[in-house]
Short mmCIF file of C-alpha atoms in Angstrom, two decimals:
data_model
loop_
_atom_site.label_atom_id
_atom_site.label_comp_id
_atom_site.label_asym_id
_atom_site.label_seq_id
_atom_site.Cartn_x
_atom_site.Cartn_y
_atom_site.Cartn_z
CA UNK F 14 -16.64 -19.39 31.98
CA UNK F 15 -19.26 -16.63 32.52
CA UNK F 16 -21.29 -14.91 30.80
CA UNK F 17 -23.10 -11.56 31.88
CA UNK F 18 -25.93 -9.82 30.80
CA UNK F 19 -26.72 -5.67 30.21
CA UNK F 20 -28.52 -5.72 33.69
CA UNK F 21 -25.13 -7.49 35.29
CA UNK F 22 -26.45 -11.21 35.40
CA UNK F 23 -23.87 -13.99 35.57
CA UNK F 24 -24.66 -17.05 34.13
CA UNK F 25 -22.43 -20.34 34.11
CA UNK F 26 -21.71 -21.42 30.62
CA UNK F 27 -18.81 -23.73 31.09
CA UNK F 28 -17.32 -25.61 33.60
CA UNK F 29 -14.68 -28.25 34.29
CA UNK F 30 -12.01 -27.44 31.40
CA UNK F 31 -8.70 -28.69 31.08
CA UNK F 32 -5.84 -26.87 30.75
CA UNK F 33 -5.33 -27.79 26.98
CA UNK F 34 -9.41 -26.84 26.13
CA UNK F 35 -9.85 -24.20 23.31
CA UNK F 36 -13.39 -22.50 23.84
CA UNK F 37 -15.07 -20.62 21.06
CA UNK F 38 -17.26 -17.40 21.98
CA UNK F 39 -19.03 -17.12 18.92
CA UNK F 40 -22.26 -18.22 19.64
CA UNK F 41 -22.31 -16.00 22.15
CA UNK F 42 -25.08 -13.07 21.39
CA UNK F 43 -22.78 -9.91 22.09
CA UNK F 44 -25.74 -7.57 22.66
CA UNK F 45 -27.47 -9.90 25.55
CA UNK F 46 -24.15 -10.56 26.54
CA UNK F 47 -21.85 -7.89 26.48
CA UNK F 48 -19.13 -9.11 28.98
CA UNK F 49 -17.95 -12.42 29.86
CA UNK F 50 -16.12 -13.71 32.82
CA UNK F 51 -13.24 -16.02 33.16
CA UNK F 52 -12.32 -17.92 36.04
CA UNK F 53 -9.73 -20.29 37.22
CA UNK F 54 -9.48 -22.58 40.44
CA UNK F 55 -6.49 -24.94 40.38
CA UNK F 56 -6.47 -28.14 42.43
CA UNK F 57 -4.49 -30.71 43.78
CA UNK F 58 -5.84 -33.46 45.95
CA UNK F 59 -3.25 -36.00 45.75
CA UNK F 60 0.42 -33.88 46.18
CA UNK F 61 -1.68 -30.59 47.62
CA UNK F 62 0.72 -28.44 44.94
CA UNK F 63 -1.73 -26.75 42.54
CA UNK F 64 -0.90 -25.81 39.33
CA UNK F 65 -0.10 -22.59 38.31
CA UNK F 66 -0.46 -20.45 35.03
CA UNK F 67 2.47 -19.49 32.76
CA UNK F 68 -0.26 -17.88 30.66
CA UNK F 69 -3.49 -17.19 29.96
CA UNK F 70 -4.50 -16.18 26.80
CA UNK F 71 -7.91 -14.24 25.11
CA UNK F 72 -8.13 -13.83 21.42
CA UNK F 73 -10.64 -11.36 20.30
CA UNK F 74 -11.51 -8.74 17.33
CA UNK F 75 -11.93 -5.76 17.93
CA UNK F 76 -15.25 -4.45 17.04
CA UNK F 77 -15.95 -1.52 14.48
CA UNK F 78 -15.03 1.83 15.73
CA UNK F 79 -15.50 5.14 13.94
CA UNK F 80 -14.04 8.27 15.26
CA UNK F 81 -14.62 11.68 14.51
CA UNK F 82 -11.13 13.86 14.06
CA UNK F 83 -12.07 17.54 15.22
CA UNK F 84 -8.32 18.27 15.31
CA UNK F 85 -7.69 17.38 11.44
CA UNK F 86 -9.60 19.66 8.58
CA UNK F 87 -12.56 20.85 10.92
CA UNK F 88 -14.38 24.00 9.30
CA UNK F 89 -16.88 26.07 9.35
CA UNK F 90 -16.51 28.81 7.36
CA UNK F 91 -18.36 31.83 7.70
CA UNK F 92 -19.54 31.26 11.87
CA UNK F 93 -21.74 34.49 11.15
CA UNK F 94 -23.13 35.56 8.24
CA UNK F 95 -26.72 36.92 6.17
CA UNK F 96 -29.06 35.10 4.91
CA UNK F 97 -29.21 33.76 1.72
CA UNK F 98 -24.92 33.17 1.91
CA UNK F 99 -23.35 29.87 1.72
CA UNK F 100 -21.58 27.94 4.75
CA UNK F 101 -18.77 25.94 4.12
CA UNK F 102 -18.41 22.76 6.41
CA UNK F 103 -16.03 20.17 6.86
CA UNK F 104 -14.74 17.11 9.16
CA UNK F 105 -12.76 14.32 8.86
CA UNK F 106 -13.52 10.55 10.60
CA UNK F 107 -11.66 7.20 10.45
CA UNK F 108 -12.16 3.87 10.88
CA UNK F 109 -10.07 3.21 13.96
CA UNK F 110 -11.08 -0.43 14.07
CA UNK F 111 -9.10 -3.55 13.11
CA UNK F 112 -12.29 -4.05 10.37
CA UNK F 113 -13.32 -2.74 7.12
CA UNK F 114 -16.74 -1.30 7.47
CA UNK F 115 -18.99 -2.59 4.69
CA UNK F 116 -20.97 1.03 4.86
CA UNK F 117 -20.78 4.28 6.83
CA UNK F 118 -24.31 6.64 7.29
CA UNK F 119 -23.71 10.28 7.83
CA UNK F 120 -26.45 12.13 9.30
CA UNK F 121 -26.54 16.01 9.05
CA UNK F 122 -28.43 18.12 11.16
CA UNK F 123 -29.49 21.58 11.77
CA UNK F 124 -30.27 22.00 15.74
CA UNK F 125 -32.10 25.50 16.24
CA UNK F 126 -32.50 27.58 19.39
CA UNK F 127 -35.97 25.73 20.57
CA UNK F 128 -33.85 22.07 20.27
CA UNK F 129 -35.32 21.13 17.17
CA UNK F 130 -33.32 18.75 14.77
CA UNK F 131 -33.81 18.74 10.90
CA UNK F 132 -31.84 16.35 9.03
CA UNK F 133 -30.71 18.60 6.16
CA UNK F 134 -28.43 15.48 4.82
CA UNK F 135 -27.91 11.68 4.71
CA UNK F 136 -24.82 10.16 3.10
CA UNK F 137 -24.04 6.99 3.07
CA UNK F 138 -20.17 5.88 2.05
CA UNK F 139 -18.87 2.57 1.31
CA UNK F 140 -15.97 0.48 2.25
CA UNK F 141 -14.17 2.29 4.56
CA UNK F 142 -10.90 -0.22 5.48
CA UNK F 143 -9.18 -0.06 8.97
CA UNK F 144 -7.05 3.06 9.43
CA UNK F 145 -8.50 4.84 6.21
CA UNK F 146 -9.45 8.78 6.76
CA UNK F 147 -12.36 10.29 5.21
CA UNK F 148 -12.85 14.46 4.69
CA UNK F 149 -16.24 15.27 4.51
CA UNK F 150 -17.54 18.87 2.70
CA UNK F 151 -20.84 20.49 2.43
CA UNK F 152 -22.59 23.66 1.34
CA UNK F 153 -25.41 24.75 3.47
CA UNK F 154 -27.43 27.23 1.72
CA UNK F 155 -28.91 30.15 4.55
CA UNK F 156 -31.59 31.35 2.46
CA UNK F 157 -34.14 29.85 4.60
CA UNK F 158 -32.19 29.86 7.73
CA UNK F 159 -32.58 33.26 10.59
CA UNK F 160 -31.30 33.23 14.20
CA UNK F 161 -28.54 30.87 15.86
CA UNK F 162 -28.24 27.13 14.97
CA UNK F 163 -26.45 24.21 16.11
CA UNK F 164 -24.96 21.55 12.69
CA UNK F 165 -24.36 18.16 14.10
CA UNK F 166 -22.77 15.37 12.26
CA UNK F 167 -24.10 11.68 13.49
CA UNK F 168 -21.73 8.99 11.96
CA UNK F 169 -23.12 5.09 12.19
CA UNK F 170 -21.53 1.97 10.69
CA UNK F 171 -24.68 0.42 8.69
CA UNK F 172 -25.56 -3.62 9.97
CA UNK F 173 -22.65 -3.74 12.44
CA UNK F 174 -22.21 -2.13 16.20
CA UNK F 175 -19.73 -0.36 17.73
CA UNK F 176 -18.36 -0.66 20.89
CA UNK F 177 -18.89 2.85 21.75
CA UNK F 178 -20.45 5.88 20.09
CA UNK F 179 -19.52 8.87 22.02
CA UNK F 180 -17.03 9.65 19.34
CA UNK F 181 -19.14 9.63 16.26
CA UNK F 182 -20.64 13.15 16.84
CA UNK F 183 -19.50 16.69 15.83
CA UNK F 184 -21.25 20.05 15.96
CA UNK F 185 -20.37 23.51 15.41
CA UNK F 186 -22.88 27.15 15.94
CA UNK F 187 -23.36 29.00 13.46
CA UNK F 188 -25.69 32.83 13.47
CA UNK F 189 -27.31 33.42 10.82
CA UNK F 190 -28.74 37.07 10.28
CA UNK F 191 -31.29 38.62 8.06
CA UNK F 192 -30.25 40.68 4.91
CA UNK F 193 -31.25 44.15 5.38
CA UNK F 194 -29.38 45.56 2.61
CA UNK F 195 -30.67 46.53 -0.17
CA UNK F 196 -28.84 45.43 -3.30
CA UNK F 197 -27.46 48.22 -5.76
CA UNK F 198 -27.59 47.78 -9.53
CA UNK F 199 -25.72 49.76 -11.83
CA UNK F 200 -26.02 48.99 -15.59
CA UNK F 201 -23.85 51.61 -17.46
CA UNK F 202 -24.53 52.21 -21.38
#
């Protein structure tokens, strides 16, 4: 049994099993070791008829895994609009895992033209169990806001790691343009 490192390392960390051995990976650190190797060599000195498998077996839980849905509720509603409106957006994300995820950070941002990120919102959710589906809403208010932006949603599990992140991003553009007309008031008596 193997173990290998981030930079692709192998390093011997068990030899000379029998058949009937159970090995435990858990004090294995996952993070300097992400992979592990197994491998078999059967042999038969005395009747030169090695042995071979009727199986092998590998036990293992999955690891956390948030996913984004873009297909299911995704909004942003208006794409254009003045300043000082109100933008409607929405996503959904699951926990597509086998684990319930203690707690669940959602990061917010507002990307403008020159690449610069402001984090307009931080949520953090709690216990979200295996399979469960969350719909997330906000109001953005424009007031402030004049030209094109990107708003990108980061999701994180809080004290555990995923196996892979690439999912756990959104982002939609939105234009926002200034107000040039003048509101009318008309009080009748």
């Amino acid at each position: 049994l193997y173990t290998i490192d981030t930079n692709g390392n192998k390093t011997l960390l068990n030899s000379n099993l029998n058949a009937i051995d159970s090995i435990s990976l858990n004090s294995i650190n996952a993070t300097t070791f992400p992979y592990v190797q197994m491998k078999v060599i059967f042999l038969d000195s005395i009747n030169f008829t090695p042995a071979t498998f009727k199986y092998w077996t590998a036990n293992y839980q999955l690891p956390v895994e948030l996913s984004v849905l873009p297909q299911h509720q995704y909004k942003i509603n208006p794409t254009n609009t003045l300043q000082g409106d109100t933008i409607k957006y929405q996503f959904a994300f699951a926990n597509i895992g086998e684990e319930t995820v203690a707690q669940v950070q959602n990061d917010l941002y507002l990307e403008n033209a020159n690449r610069q990120k402001t984090l307009i919102e931080r949520d953090t959710l709690l216990a979200l169990s295996d399979g469960d589906t969350v719909l997330t809403k906000y109001k953005i208010n424009t007031r402030n806001l004049l030209g094109n932006y990107k708003l990108i949603s980061v999701l994180s599990p809080i004290n555990k790691r995923e196996s892979s992140s690439f999912n756990n991003s959104i982002e939609g553009s939105i234009t926002v343009n200034k107000d040039v007309k003048q509101p009318k008031l008309s009080i009748t008596i």
